Short mmCIF file of C-alpha atoms in Angstrom, two decimals:
data_model
loop_
_atom_site.label_atom_id
_atom_site.label_comp_id
_atom_site.label_asym_id
_atom_site.label_seq_id
_atom_site.Cartn_x
_atom_site.Cartn_y
_atom_site.Cartn_z
CA UNK A 1 17.03 -5.54 4.39
CA UNK A 2 19.95 -3.95 2.63
CA UNK A 3 21.79 -0.81 3.62
CA UNK A 4 20.85 2.32 1.69
CA UNK A 5 23.34 4.93 0.50
CA UNK A 6 22.89 8.64 1.19
CA UNK A 7 20.02 9.95 -0.86
CA UNK A 8 20.36 12.85 -3.25
CA UNK A 9 18.17 15.88 -2.66
CA UNK A 10 16.30 15.29 -5.93
CA UNK A 11 15.34 11.72 -5.03
CA UNK A 12 13.16 9.94 -2.51
CA UNK A 13 13.08 6.59 -0.79
CA UNK A 14 10.39 5.12 1.38
CA UNK A 15 9.44 1.82 2.99
CA UNK A 16 5.94 0.42 3.47
CA UNK A 17 5.46 -1.73 6.58
CA UNK A 18 1.94 -3.15 6.64
CA UNK A 19 0.44 -4.99 9.63
CA UNK A 20 -2.90 -6.80 9.53
CA UNK A 21 -5.01 -8.93 11.82
CA UNK A 22 -8.75 -9.52 11.54
CA UNK A 23 -10.38 -6.18 10.80
CA UNK A 24 -7.37 -4.10 11.87
CA UNK A 25 -4.71 -2.79 9.52
CA UNK A 26 -1.91 -0.32 10.22
CA UNK A 27 0.78 0.63 7.75
CA UNK A 28 3.80 2.81 8.53
CA UNK A 29 5.77 4.55 5.78
CA UNK A 30 9.14 5.90 6.92
CA UNK A 31 11.13 7.73 4.28
CA UNK A 32 13.06 10.77 3.14
CA UNK A 33 13.10 13.10 0.18
CA UNK A 34 14.38 16.50 -0.85
CA UNK A 35 11.63 18.05 1.28
CA UNK A 36 12.78 16.21 4.43
CA UNK A 37 12.26 12.98 6.33
CA UNK A 38 8.89 11.64 7.44
CA UNK A 39 6.78 8.81 8.79
CA UNK A 40 3.27 8.35 7.43
CA UNK A 41 0.58 6.21 9.03
CA UNK A 42 -2.52 4.79 7.42
CA UNK A 43 -5.19 2.82 9.26
CA UNK A 44 -8.93 2.28 9.23
CA UNK A 45 -9.46 5.60 10.96
CA UNK A 46 -7.49 7.65 8.45
CA UNK A 47 -3.94 8.75 7.73
CA UNK A 48 -1.38 10.90 9.54
CA UNK A 49 1.87 12.54 8.51
CA UNK A 50 4.76 13.11 10.91
CA UNK A 51 7.80 15.22 10.04
CA UNK A 52 11.05 13.67 11.25
CA UNK A 53 14.21 15.52 12.28
CA UNK A 54 16.60 12.57 12.54
CA UNK A 55 16.63 9.83 9.91
CA UNK A 56 19.21 7.16 9.18
CA UNK A 57 19.58 3.77 7.51
CA UNK A 58 22.37 1.66 8.90
CA UNK A 59 22.90 -2.07 9.31
CA UNK A 60 19.43 -2.81 7.96
CA UNK A 61 17.76 -0.58 10.56
CA UNK A 62 15.73 2.47 9.57
CA UNK A 63 15.62 5.04 12.37
CA UNK A 64 13.20 7.94 12.26
CA UNK A 65 13.42 10.00 15.46
CA UNK A 66 12.14 7.58 18.14
CA UNK A 67 11.00 4.92 15.66
CA UNK A 68 13.01 1.97 14.38
CA UNK A 69 12.11 -0.43 11.56
CA UNK A 70 13.99 -3.56 10.51
CA UNK A 71 13.54 -7.14 9.30
CA UNK A 72 13.04 -8.16 12.94
CA UNK A 73 10.24 -5.75 13.80
CA UNK A 74 9.27 -2.15 14.53
CA UNK A 75 9.41 0.20 17.49
CA UNK A 76 6.91 3.04 17.17
CA UNK A 77 7.19 6.29 19.13
CA UNK A 78 5.10 9.01 17.49
CA UNK A 79 2.66 11.58 18.90
CA UNK A 80 -0.42 9.57 19.88
CA UNK A 81 0.98 6.34 18.39
CA UNK A 82 3.34 3.95 20.20
CA UNK A 83 4.13 0.27 20.50
CA UNK A 84 6.41 -2.64 19.62
CA UNK A 85 5.99 -5.29 16.95
CA UNK A 86 8.15 -8.31 16.17
CA UNK A 87 8.27 -10.11 12.82
CA UNK A 88 8.64 -13.79 12.05
CA UNK A 89 10.73 -15.06 9.14
CA UNK A 90 10.32 -12.84 6.10
CA UNK A 91 9.16 -14.20 2.74
CA UNK A 92 11.21 -12.48 0.02
CA UNK A 93 10.71 -13.19 -3.67
CA UNK A 94 13.13 -15.50 -5.49
CA UNK A 95 14.51 -12.53 -7.42
CA UNK A 96 14.10 -8.76 -7.78
CA UNK A 97 10.51 -7.86 -8.74
CA UNK A 98 11.90 -5.32 -11.26
CA UNK A 99 13.77 -8.02 -13.18
CA UNK A 100 16.19 -6.60 -15.78
CA UNK A 101 14.55 -3.16 -15.41
CA UNK A 102 16.48 -2.77 -12.15
CA UNK A 103 19.54 -1.95 -14.25
CA UNK A 104 17.80 0.87 -16.15
CA UNK A 105 17.28 4.52 -15.11
CA UNK A 106 13.66 4.26 -13.97
CA UNK A 107 11.50 7.06 -12.57
CA UNK A 108 10.48 4.79 -9.69
CA UNK A 109 12.07 1.56 -8.55
CA UNK A 110 9.97 -0.94 -6.61
CA UNK A 111 11.22 -3.64 -4.24
CA UNK A 112 9.34 -6.35 -2.38
CA UNK A 113 11.08 -7.09 0.91
CA UNK A 114 8.59 -9.61 2.30
CA UNK A 115 5.36 -10.94 0.84
CA UNK A 116 4.24 -12.38 4.15
CA UNK A 117 5.49 -12.82 7.71
CA UNK A 118 4.01 -13.47 11.14
CA UNK A 119 3.40 -10.65 13.62
CA UNK A 120 3.46 -10.31 17.39
CA UNK A 121 2.98 -7.28 19.60
CA UNK A 122 0.64 -4.31 19.71
CA UNK A 123 0.32 -0.64 18.79
CA UNK A 124 -1.66 1.95 20.75
CA UNK A 125 -3.33 4.68 18.69
CA UNK A 126 -4.76 7.54 20.77
CA UNK A 127 -4.94 5.22 23.76
CA UNK A 128 -6.65 2.34 21.93
CA UNK A 129 -4.44 -0.74 21.86
CA UNK A 130 -4.46 -2.84 18.70
CA UNK A 131 -3.10 -6.37 19.16
CA UNK A 132 -1.38 -7.96 16.17
CA UNK A 133 -0.47 -11.29 17.77
CA UNK A 134 -0.96 -13.94 15.09
CA UNK A 135 -1.39 -11.35 12.35
CA UNK A 136 0.45 -11.06 9.03
CA UNK A 137 2.79 -8.41 7.66
CA UNK A 138 4.08 -7.15 4.31
CA UNK A 139 7.08 -4.92 3.45
CA UNK A 140 8.05 -3.09 0.27
CA UNK A 141 10.32 -0.21 -0.71
CA UNK A 142 10.15 2.49 -3.40
CA UNK A 143 12.86 4.86 -4.55
CA UNK A 144 13.53 7.26 -7.40
CA UNK A 145 12.24 10.70 -8.31
CA UNK A 146 8.45 10.42 -8.75
CA UNK A 147 5.58 7.99 -8.63
CA UNK A 148 4.15 7.15 -12.07
CA UNK A 149 1.72 9.58 -13.71
CA UNK A 150 -0.97 6.94 -13.38
CA UNK A 151 -0.96 3.53 -11.77
CA UNK A 152 -3.00 0.86 -10.00
CA UNK A 153 -1.51 -0.97 -7.02
CA UNK A 154 -3.14 -3.65 -4.92
CA UNK A 155 -1.74 -5.84 -2.15
CA UNK A 156 -3.38 -8.43 0.05
CA UNK A 157 -2.41 -11.33 2.29
CA UNK A 158 -5.70 -11.54 4.22
CA UNK A 159 -7.12 -14.78 2.85
CA UNK A 160 -8.66 -18.00 4.13
CA UNK A 161 -5.71 -19.83 2.55
CA UNK A 162 -1.93 -19.29 2.53
CA UNK A 163 -1.75 -16.66 -0.21
CA UNK A 164 -0.16 -13.25 -0.75
CA UNK A 165 -0.63 -11.01 -3.78
CA UNK A 166 0.99 -7.79 -4.97
CA UNK A 167 0.07 -6.37 -8.37
CA UNK A 168 0.79 -3.03 -10.02
CA UNK A 169 0.17 -1.57 -13.46
CA UNK A 170 1.65 1.82 -14.31
CA UNK A 171 2.67 4.31 -16.98
CA UNK A 172 6.45 3.98 -17.34
CA UNK A 173 8.36 6.88 -18.95
CA UNK A 174 11.56 5.76 -20.65
CA UNK A 175 13.94 7.50 -23.09
CA UNK A 176 11.38 10.05 -24.23
CA UNK A 177 8.39 7.74 -24.60
CA UNK A 178 6.09 5.85 -22.27
CA UNK A 179 4.69 2.34 -22.05
CA UNK A 180 2.32 0.46 -19.77
CA UNK A 181 4.27 -1.84 -17.48
CA UNK A 182 3.15 -4.35 -14.89
CA UNK A 183 4.68 -6.29 -12.02
CA UNK A 184 2.65 -8.96 -10.24
CA UNK A 185 3.90 -11.40 -7.62
CA UNK A 186 1.88 -14.17 -6.01
CA UNK A 187 2.93 -16.65 -3.35
CA UNK A 188 0.30 -19.37 -2.95
CA UNK A 189 0.88 -22.35 -0.70
CA UNK A 190 4.62 -21.74 -0.87
CA UNK A 191 4.79 -21.51 -4.68
CA UNK A 192 5.70 -18.24 -6.37
CA UNK A 193 4.04 -16.98 -9.54
CA UNK A 194 5.33 -13.98 -11.48
CA UNK A 195 3.59 -11.90 -14.17
CA UNK A 196 5.65 -8.95 -15.37
CA UNK A 197 6.37 -6.96 -18.50
CA UNK A 198 9.86 -8.44 -18.71
CA UNK A 199 8.51 -12.01 -18.87
CA UNK A 200 5.94 -11.23 -21.54
CA UNK A 201 2.97 -10.26 -19.38
CA UNK A 202 0.15 -8.43 -21.14
CA UNK A 203 -2.36 -6.13 -19.45
CA UNK A 204 -5.74 -7.23 -20.78
CA UNK A 205 -7.82 -4.82 -18.71
CA UNK A 206 -7.01 -2.00 -16.30
CA UNK A 207 -9.81 0.07 -14.79
CA UNK A 208 -10.73 1.35 -11.31
CA UNK A 209 -12.65 -1.85 -10.61
CA UNK A 210 -10.82 -4.53 -12.56
CA UNK A 211 -7.32 -5.69 -13.42
CA UNK A 212 -6.56 -8.57 -15.74
CA UNK A 213 -3.00 -9.63 -16.64
CA UNK A 214 -1.76 -12.67 -18.56
CA UNK A 215 1.73 -14.13 -19.00
CA UNK A 216 2.20 -17.41 -20.83
CA UNK A 217 -0.16 -19.94 -19.27
CA UNK A 218 -0.98 -17.65 -16.32
CA UNK A 219 -4.03 -15.39 -16.08
CA UNK A 220 -4.59 -13.16 -13.04
CA UNK A 221 -7.97 -11.46 -12.64
CA UNK A 222 -8.73 -9.00 -9.86
CA UNK A 223 -12.09 -7.37 -9.22
CA UNK A 224 -11.97 -4.63 -6.63
CA UNK A 225 -14.49 -2.40 -4.91
CA UNK A 226 -12.61 0.24 -2.90
CA UNK A 227 -15.70 1.42 -1.01
CA UNK A 228 -14.58 4.69 0.58
CA UNK A 229 -12.30 6.89 -1.54
CA UNK A 230 -9.33 6.10 0.67
CA UNK A 231 -7.07 8.19 2.88
CA UNK A 232 -4.67 10.89 1.75
CA UNK A 233 -0.93 10.17 1.69
CA UNK A 234 1.91 12.39 0.54
CA UNK A 235 3.65 11.17 -2.62
CA UNK A 236 6.92 12.09 -4.37
CA UNK A 237 7.06 14.49 -7.30
CA UNK A 238 10.57 15.15 -8.64
CA UNK A 239 12.09 14.17 -5.33
CA UNK A 240 9.79 16.30 -3.17
CA UNK A 241 6.87 14.96 -1.16
CA UNK A 242 4.52 17.48 -2.76
CA UNK A 243 1.95 15.17 -4.33
CA UNK A 244 -1.12 13.55 -2.80
CA UNK A 245 -2.48 10.07 -3.44
CA UNK A 246 -5.26 8.16 -1.73
CA UNK A 247 -5.06 4.63 -0.41
CA UNK A 248 -7.76 2.33 0.88
CA UNK A 249 -6.68 -0.48 3.21
CA UNK A 250 -10.12 -2.09 3.41
CA UNK A 251 -11.00 -2.58 -0.24
CA UNK A 252 -13.15 -5.60 -1.07
CA UNK A 253 -11.40 -7.62 -3.76
CA UNK A 254 -11.66 -10.97 -5.50
CA UNK A 255 -8.48 -12.61 -6.85
CA UNK A 256 -8.50 -15.45 -9.39
CA UNK A 257 -5.43 -17.15 -10.82
CA UNK A 258 -5.57 -19.63 -13.68
CA UNK A 259 -2.75 -21.68 -15.16
CA UNK A 260 -3.29 -23.33 -18.52
CA UNK A 261 -7.02 -22.71 -18.14
CA UNK A 262 -7.15 -24.54 -14.80
CA UNK A 263 -8.19 -22.59 -11.72
CA UNK A 264 -5.35 -22.30 -9.19
CA UNK A 265 -7.34 -20.28 -6.66
CA UNK A 266 -10.38 -18.04 -6.29
CA UNK A 267 -10.04 -16.02 -3.09
CA UNK A 268 -11.65 -12.88 -1.71
CA UNK A 269 -10.87 -10.38 1.03
CA UNK A 270 -12.41 -7.27 2.51
CA UNK A 271 -9.03 -5.90 3.58
CA UNK A 272 -6.94 -5.33 0.47
CA UNK A 273 -4.66 -2.31 0.20
CA UNK A 274 -5.55 -0.39 -2.96
CA UNK A 275 -4.33 2.72 -4.73
CA UNK A 276 -5.81 3.98 -8.00
CA UNK A 277 -4.19 7.05 -9.54
CA UNK A 278 -5.59 8.21 -12.88
#
């Protein structure tokens, strides 16, 4: 994980550390913005926001008061939430998920740190210990000024086979106009697939319950049923954490990937992370 420079007051940066095993999912979001530093937590029981007084990023370690996050694991020390987790070898993408757009002045820049890695350790939430030994993790980072006006984001690595998926479709403002952009990364049985605007991907369908994207010979279809409306999380608006989004971490979803008309996989999960912002 690379070192981050000092953030300007009008910008934000945040990391998303997701941990999953069986029916348990916990995600921690440490970050900072013009409105201050924070750690957010989202789990099956809801979401929590913690204001942080001390925040630093140095040597690949993110420190937020008593918490520490890095490529090696996480130490959690928050009111009612504490524990230690260690990570196995991370699975980064072959190249930046933003492609050539990483060089342009974007409203929000997205990074995938690890599509999948092994977990060990446990977290206690209000006295209930959640064991993540043998579980799987995922890490991403966002930075910029604001989240898109509308977007769909889904992530899952809870499958019966070795597979991890991250897909996002969003309204992208650029030089006075806007376009629909998409970034989708899939790692299946060690092979990476990429569908993105910069490699000719086309969004065929984008609705609360369905996402369909094609790029060359690849076709990704996702059908999702979020169930509950999700839990509230603070989101950035012009560098301040003044917005509110909702995320479900137990959405039921079906993922199908075809290449040249041939089915690569057809996998389902009841524990996908899903955000739908109109």
